[in-house]
Coordinates of C-alpha atoms (C1' of nucleotides) in Angstrom, one line a residue:
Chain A
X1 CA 0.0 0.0 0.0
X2 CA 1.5 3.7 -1.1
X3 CA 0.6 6.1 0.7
X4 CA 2.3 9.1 -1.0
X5 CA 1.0 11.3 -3.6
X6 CA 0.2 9.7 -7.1
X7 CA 2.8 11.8 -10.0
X8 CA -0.8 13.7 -10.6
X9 CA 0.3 16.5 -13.4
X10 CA -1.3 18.9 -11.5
X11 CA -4.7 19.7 -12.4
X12 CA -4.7 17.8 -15.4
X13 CA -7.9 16.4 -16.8
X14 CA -11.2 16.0 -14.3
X15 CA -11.7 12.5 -13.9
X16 CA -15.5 13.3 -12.5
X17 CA -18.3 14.8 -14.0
X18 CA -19.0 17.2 -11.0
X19 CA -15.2 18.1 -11.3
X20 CA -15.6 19.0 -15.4
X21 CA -18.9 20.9 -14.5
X22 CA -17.3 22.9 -11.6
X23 CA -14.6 24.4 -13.8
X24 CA -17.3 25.0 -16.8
X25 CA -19.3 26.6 -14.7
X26 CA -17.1 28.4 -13.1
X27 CA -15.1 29.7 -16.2
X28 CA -18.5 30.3 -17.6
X29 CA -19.5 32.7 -14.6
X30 CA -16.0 34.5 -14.0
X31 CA -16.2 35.0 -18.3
X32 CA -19.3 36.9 -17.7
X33 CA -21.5 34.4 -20.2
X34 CA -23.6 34.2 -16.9
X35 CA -25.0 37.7 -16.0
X36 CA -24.9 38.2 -11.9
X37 CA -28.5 37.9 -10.6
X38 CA -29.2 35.4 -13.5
X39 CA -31.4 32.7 -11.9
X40 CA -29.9 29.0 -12.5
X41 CA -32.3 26.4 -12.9
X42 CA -31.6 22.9 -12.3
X43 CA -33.2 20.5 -15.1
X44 CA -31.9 23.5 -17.8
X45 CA -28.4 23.4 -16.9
X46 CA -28.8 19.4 -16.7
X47 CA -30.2 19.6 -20.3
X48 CA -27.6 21.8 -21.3
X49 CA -24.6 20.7 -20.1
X50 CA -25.8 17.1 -20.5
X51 CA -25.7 15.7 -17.1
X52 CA -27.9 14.5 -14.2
X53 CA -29.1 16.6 -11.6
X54 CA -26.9 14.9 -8.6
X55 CA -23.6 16.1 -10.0
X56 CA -24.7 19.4 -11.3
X57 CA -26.0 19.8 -7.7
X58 CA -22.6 18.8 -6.2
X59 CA -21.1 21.5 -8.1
X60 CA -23.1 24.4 -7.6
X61 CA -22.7 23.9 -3.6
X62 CA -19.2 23.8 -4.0
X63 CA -19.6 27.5 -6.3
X64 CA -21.7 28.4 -3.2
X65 CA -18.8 27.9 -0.8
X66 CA -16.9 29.8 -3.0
X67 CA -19.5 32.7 -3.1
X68 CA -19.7 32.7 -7.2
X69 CA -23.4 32.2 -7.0
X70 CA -25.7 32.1 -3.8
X71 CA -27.9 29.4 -2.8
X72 CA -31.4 29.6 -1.2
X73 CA -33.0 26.8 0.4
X74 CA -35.8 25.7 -1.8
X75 CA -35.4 28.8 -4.1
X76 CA -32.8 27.7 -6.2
X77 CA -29.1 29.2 -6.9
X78 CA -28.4 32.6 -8.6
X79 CA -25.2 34.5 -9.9
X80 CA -24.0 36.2 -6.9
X81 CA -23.5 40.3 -8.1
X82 CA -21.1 42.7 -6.2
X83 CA -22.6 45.7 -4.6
X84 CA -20.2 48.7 -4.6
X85 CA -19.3 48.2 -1.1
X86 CA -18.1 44.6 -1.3
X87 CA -16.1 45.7 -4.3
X88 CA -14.6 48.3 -2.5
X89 CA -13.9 45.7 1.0
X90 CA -12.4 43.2 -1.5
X91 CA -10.0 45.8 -2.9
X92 CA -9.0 46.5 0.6
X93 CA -8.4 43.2 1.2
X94 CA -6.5 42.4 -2.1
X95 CA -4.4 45.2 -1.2
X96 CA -3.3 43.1 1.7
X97 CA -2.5 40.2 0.2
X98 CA -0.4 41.9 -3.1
X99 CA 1.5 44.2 0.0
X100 CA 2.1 40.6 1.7
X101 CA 3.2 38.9 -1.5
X102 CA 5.4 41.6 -2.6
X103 CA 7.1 41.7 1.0
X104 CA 7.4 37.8 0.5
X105 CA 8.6 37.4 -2.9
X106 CA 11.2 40.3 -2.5
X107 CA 13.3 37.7 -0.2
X108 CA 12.0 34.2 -1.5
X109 CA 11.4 35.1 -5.2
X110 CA 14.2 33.0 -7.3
X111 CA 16.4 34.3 -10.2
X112 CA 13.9 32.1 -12.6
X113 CA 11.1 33.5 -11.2
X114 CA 12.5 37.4 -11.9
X115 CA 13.4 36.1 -15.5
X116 CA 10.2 35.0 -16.0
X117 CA 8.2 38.0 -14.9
X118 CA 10.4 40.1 -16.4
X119 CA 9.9 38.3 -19.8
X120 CA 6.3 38.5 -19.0
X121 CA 5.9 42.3 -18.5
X122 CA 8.2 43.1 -21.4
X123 CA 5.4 41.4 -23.7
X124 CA 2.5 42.9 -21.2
X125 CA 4.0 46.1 -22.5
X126 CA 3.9 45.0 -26.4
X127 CA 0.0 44.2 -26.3
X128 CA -0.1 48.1 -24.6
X129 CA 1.3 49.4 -27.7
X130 CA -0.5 47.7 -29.7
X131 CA -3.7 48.7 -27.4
X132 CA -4.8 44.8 -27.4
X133 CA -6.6 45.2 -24.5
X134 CA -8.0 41.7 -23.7
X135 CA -4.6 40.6 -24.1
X136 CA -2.9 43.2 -21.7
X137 CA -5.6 42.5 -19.4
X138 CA -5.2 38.6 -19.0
X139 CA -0.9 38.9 -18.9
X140 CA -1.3 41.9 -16.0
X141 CA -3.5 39.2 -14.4
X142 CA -1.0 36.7 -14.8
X143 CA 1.6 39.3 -14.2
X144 CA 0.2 39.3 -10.2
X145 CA -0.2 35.6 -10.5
X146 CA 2.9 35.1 -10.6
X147 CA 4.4 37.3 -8.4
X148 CA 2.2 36.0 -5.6
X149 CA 3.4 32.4 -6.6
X150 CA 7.0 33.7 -6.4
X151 CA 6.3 34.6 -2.7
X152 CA 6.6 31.2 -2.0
X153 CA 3.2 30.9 0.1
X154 CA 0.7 28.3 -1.4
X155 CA -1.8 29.2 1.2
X156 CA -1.7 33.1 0.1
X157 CA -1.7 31.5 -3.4
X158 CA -4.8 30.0 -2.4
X159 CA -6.8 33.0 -0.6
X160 CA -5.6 34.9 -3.5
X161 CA -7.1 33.4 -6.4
X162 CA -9.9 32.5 -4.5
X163 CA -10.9 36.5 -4.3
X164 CA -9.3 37.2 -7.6
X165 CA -12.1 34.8 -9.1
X166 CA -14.8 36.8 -7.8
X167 CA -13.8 40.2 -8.5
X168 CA -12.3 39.4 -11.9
X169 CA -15.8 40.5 -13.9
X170 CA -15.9 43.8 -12.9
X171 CA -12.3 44.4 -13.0
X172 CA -12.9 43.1 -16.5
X173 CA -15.6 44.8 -17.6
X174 CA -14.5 48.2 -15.9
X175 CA -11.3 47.9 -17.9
X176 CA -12.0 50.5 -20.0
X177 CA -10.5 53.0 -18.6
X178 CA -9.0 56.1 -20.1
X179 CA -5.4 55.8 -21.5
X180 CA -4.1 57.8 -19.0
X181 CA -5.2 55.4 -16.6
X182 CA -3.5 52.8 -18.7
X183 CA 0.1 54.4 -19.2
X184 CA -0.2 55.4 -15.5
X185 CA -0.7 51.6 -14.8
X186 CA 2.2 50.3 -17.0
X187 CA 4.5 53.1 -15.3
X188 CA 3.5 51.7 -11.9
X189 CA 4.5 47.9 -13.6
X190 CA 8.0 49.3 -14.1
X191 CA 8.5 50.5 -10.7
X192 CA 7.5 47.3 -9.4
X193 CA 9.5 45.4 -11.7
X194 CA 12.4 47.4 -10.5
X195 CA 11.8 46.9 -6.7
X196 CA 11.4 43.5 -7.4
X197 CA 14.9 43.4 -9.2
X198 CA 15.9 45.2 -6.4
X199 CA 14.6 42.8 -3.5
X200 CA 13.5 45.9 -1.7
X201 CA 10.6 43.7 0.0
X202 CA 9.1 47.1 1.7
X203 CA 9.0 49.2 -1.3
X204 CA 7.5 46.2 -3.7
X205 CA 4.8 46.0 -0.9
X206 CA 3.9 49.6 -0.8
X207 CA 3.9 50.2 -4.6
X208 CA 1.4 46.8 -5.4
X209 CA -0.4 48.1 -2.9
X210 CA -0.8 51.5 -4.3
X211 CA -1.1 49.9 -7.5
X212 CA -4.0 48.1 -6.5
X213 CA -5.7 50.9 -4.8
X214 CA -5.0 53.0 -8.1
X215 CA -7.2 50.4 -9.8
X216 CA -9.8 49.9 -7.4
X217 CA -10.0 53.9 -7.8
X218 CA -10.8 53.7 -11.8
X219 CA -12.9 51.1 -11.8
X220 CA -15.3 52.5 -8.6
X221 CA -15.1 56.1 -10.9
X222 CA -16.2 53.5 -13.9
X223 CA -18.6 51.5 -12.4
X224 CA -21.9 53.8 -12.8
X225 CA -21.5 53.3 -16.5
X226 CA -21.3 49.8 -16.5
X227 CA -24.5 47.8 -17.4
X228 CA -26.1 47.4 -13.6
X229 CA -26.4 44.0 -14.8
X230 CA -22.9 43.6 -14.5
X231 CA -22.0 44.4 -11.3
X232 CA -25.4 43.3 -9.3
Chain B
X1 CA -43.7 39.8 -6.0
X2 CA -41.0 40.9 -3.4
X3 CA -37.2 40.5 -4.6
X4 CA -35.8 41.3 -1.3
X5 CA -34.7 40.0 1.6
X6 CA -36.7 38.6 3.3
X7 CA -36.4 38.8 6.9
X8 CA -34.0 35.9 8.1
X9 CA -32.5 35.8 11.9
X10 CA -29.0 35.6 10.5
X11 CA -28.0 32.0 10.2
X12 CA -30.5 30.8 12.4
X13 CA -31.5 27.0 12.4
X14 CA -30.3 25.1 9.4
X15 CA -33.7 24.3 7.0
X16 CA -32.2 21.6 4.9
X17 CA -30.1 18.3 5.3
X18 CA -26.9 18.9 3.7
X19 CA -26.5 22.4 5.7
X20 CA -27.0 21.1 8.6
X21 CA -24.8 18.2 8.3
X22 CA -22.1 20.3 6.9
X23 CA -22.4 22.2 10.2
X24 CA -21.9 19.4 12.2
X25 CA -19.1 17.8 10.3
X26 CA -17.3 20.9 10.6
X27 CA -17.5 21.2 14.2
X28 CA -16.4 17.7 14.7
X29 CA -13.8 18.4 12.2
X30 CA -12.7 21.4 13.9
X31 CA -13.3 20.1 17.3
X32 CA -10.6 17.5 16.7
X33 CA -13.3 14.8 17.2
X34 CA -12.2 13.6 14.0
X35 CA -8.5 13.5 13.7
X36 CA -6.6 14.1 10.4
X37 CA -6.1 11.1 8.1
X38 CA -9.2 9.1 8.9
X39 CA -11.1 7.5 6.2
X40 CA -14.6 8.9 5.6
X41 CA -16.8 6.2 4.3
X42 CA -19.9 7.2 3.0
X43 CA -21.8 4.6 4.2
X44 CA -20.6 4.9 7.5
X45 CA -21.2 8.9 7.8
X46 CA -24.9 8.2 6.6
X47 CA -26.1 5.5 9.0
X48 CA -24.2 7.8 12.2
X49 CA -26.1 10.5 10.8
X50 CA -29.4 9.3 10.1
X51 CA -29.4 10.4 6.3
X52 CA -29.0 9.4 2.6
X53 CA -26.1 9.5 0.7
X54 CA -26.9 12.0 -1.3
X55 CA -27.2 15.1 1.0
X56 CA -23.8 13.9 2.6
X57 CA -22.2 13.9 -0.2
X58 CA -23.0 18.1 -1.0
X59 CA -21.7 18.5 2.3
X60 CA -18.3 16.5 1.4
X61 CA -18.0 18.6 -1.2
X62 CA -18.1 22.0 0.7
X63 CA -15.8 20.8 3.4
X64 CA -13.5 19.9 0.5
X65 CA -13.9 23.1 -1.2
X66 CA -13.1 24.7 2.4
X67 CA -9.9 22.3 2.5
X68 CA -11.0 20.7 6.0
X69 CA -10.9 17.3 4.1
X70 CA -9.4 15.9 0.8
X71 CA -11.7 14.5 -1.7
X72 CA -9.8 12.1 -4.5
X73 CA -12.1 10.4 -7.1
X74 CA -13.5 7.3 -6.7
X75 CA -11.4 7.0 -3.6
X76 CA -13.5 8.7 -0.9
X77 CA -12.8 11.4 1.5
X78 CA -10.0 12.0 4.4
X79 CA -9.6 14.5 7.0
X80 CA -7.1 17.3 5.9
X81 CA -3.8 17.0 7.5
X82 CA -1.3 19.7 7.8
X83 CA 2.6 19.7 7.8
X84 CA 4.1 22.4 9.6
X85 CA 5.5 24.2 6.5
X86 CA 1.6 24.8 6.0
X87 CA 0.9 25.9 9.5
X88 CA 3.8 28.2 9.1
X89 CA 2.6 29.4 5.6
X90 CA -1.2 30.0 7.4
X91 CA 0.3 32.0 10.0
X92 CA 1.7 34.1 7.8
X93 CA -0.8 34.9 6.2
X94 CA -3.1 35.2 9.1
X95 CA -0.5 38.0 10.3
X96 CA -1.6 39.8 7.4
X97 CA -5.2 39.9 8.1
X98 CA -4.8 40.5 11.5
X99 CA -2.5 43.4 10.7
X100 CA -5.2 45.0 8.1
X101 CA -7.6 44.2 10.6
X102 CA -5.8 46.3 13.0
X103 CA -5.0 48.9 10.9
X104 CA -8.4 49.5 9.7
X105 CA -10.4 48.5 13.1
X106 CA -8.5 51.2 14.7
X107 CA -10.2 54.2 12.7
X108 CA -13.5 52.1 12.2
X109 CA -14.5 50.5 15.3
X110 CA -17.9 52.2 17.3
X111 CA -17.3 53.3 20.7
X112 CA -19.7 49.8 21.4
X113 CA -17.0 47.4 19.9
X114 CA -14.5 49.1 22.3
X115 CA -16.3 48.9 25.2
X116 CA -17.5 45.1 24.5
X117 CA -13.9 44.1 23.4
X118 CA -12.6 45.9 27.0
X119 CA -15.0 43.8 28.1
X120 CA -14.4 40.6 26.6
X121 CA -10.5 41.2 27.4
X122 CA -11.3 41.7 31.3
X123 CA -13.2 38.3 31.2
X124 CA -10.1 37.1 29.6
X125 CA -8.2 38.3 31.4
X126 CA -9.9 36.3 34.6
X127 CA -9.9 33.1 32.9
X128 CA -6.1 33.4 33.2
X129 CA -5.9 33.9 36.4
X130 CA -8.4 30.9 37.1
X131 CA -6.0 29.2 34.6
X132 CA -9.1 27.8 33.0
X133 CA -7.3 26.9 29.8
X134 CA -10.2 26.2 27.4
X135 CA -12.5 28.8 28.2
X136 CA -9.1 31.4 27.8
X137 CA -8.5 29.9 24.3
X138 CA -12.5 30.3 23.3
X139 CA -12.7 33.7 24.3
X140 CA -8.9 34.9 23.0
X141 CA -10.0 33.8 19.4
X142 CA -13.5 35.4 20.6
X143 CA -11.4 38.7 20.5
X144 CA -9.3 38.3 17.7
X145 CA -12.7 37.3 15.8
X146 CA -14.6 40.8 17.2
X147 CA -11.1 43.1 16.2
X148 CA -11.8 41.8 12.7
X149 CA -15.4 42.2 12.8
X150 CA -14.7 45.8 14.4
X151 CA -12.3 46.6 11.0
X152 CA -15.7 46.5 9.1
X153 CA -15.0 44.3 5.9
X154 CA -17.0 41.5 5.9
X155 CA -14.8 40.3 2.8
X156 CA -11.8 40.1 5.5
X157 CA -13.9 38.4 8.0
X158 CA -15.1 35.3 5.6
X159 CA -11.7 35.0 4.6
X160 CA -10.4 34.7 8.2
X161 CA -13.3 32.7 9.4
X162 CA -12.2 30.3 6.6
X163 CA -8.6 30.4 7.7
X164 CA -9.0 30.4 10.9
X165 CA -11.4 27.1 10.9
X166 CA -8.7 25.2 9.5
X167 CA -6.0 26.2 11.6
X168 CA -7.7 25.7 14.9
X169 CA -7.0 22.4 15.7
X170 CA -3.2 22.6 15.9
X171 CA -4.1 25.4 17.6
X172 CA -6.0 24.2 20.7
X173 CA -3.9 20.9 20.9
X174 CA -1.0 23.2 21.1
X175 CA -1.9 25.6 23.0
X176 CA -0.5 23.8 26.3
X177 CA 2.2 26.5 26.3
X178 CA 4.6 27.3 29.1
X179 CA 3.0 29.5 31.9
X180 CA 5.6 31.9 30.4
X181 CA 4.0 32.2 27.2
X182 CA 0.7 32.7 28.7
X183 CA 1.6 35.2 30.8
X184 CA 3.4 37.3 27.6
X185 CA 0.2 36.6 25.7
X186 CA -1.7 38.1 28.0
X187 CA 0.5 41.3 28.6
X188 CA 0.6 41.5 24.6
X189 CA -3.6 41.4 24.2
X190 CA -3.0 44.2 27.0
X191 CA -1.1 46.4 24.6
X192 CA -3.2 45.8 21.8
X193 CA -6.5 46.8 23.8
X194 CA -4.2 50.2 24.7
X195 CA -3.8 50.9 20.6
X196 CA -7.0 49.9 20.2
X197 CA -8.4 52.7 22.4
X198 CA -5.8 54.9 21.7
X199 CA -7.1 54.3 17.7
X200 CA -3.2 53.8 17.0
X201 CA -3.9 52.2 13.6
X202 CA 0.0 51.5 12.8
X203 CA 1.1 50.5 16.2
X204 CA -2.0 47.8 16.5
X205 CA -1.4 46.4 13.3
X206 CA 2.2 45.8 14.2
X207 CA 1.3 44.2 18.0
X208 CA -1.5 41.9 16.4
X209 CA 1.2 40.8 13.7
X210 CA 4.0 40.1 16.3
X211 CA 1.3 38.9 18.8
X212 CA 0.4 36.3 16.2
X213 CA 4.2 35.5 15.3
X214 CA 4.8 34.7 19.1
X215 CA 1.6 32.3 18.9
X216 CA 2.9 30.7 15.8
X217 CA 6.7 30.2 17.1
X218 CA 5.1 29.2 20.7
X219 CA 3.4 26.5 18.3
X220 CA 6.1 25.2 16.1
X221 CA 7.9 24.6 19.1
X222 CA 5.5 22.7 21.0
X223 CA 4.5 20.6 17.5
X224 CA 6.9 18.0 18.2
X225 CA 5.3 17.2 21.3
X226 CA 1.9 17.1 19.6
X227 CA 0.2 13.6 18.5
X228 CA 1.3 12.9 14.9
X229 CA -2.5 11.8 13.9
X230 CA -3.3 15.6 15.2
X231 CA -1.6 17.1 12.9
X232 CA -0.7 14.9 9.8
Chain C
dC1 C1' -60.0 48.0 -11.1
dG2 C1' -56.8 46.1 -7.7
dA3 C1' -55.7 42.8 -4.3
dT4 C1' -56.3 38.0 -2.7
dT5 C1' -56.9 33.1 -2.6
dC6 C1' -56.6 28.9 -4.5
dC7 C1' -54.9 25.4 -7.6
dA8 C1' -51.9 23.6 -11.4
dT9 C1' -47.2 23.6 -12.7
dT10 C1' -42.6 24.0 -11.9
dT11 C1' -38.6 23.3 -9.1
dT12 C1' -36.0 21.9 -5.4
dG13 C1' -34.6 18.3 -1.6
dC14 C1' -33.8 13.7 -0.7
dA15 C1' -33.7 8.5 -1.1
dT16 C1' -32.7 4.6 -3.6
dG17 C1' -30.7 1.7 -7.4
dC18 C1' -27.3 0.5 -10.7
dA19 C1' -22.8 0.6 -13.0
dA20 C1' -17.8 1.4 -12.5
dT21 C1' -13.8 1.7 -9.9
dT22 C1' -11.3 0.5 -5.9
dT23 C1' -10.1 -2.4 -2.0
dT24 C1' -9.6 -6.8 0.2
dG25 C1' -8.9 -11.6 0.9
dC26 C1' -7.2 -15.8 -0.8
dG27 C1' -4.9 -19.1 -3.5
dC28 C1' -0.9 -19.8 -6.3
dC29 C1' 3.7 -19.8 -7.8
dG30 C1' 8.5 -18.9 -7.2
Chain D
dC1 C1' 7.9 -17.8 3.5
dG2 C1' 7.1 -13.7 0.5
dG3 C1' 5.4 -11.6 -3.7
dC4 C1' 1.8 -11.9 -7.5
dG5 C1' -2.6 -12.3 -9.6
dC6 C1' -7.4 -12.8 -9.5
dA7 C1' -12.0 -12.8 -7.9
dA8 C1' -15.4 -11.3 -4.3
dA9 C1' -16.8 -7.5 -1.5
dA10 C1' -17.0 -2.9 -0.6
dT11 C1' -17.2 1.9 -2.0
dT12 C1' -17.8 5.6 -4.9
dG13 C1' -20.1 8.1 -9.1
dC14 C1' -24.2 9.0 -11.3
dA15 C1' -29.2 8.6 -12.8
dT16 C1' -33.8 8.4 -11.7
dG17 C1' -38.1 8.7 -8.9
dC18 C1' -40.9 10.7 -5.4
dA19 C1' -42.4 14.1 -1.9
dA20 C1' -42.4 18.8 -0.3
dA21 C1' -42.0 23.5 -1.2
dA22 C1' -42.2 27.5 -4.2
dT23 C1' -43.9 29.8 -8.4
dG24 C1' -47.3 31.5 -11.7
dG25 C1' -51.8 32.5 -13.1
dA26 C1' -56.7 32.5 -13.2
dA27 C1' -60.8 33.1 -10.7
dT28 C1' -62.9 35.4 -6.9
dC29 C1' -63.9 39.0 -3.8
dG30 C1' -63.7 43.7 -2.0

DNA sequence: CGATTCCATTTTGCATGCAATTTTGCGCCG
DNA sequence: CGGCGCAAAATTGCATGCAAAATGGAATCG
């Protein structure tokens, strides 16, 4: 009998049907395709996603738990929205977590890992000249990603996509901010690229965190003209 | 018809199966009455609970999305265990919520959450001096819980509920610390009630962090000594 | 004309049954 | 005596069926 872990590559393919269903949905709601508020009955998702009811049910407690959609007893789940307040407390708390990761990261992050985001925000930087938004937007993403990976914390890691995944639809949608906005926000890349070069721990922490409060700023200023669909 | 709330007592009684018996698992989970490793069978759970599979299986599946027990595909469920690079990790993290906590508690917090926390810390405070250990640890996390809620981000109270669910066992099983340690905790939570009144926003945040570092290097010590099955 | 009550329909919650995978026990061979 | 293979038992994954609750709408009453 083995008791260690199986060579699993990672998060490869979902061996069960309540697995495949939890990522579709939850790519599904995160993309937007589901609008928050959107009522999600049962027997129509089984029909559509070709499945019975006892997985599909599995799956939307589990995007319960993670606060995607909210489930009422006997009513039925619906696509959780964001009023402004909980956007603005989960800024707050992001800013936390980036400060942490940055103060992390500074020390633990490894050559490779600089390499890497340094690769990554040269080409962040391309799609900006070339004003490919949807690109620039899914690398800064990644960009963050990374450099809370690099702090070396999986339980951060954790916490962090975990909020990321709800606030990603507004920060999406809100992306269309003015180009001043934008240049700002690649200047504020460079000087955390350099702190990060730097391993000046305190400084990476207090510029993602102004960074991130930089955002949050835009996007509240945006949010009234977003469709109230959107956001809840 | 009427799209708003309508007017629940909080989370008062749990009207369906699978909440309720995901409340109970997790208490016996977090209780310790369960300890990390042990098999879940299915069969088992359902006949000690009095139900069908089915709505013990939704419950599985939150507790597995909360990461109180591992779920692997077709080969049933296990209580989460933690090494002590994850304990250290969760610390770590915890130290940031508790510092943001702090920080923003100390220009948010009502006249009434200082007064009840004051409170709360004189209770404490007589616990100790009864050396009643358990009732000590219950209201010390009490406290810890109430500064968050004080900081007025619900976002970073779910988040630190979650964390701190799964950390509490190691916690309580090592909390049989020298009378040395108990006494410094104690003069520490003194301090921290001081910045609390004094609205010091920088100087709490920096006592809750260290406070927690001395809990977490008070633990890591004392691991050793700790069951192995406790903790993984 | 608007609000209400009642009933048909829809939808959710749970139990059970069956197929597939895993685990376990035993005989067999080296 | 120890490792291997195979079959029986146990366990998990999923589909379906039934009961309870909620939803929608028409008829009724004020």
């Amino acid at each position: 009998m083995n008791e260690s872990h199986p060579p699993l590559p990672a998060n490869s393919q979902p061996v069960t049907l309540h697995d495949g269903l939890l990522g579709r949905l939850r790519d599904m709601i995160i993309e937007g395709e589901l609008a928050p508020g959107t009522r999600l009955r049962e027997r129509e998702l089984t029909e559509w996603l070709g499945v019975s009811r006892t997985p599909l049910r599995e799956a939307l407690k589990v995007l319960a738990a993670e606060r995607l959609i909210e489930l009422t007893p006997n009513r039925g789940a619906r696509i959780a929205s964001l009023t402004e307040d909980e956007i603005q407390h989960m800024f707050e708390l992001m800013g936390a977590f980036e400060a942490l990761a940055g103060r992390l990261a500074a020390t633990r992050a490894s050559e490779a890992d600089l390499l890497e985001l340094q690769a990554m925000h040269l080409q962040m930087r391309a799609h900006y000249v070339r004003k490919d938004l949807p690109a620039y937007f899914r690398l800064n993403q990644a960009i963050h990603r990374r450099i809370v990976a690099a702090a070396g914390n999986p339980m951060l890691a954790q916490s962090y996509d975990q909020l990321a995944g709800r606030i990603r639809r507004p920060r999406f949608l809100a992306s269309q901010w003015s180009a001043q906005r934008w240049a700002q926000a690649i200047e504020e890349h460079e000087g955390i690229m350099a702190a990060l070069a730097a391993r000046d721990g305190a400084l990476l922490a207090r510029l993602l965190e102004d960074h991130l409060a930089h955002k949050a700023e835009a996007l509240l200023k945006h949010l009234p003209e977003v469709p109230a669909e959107a956001v809840g």
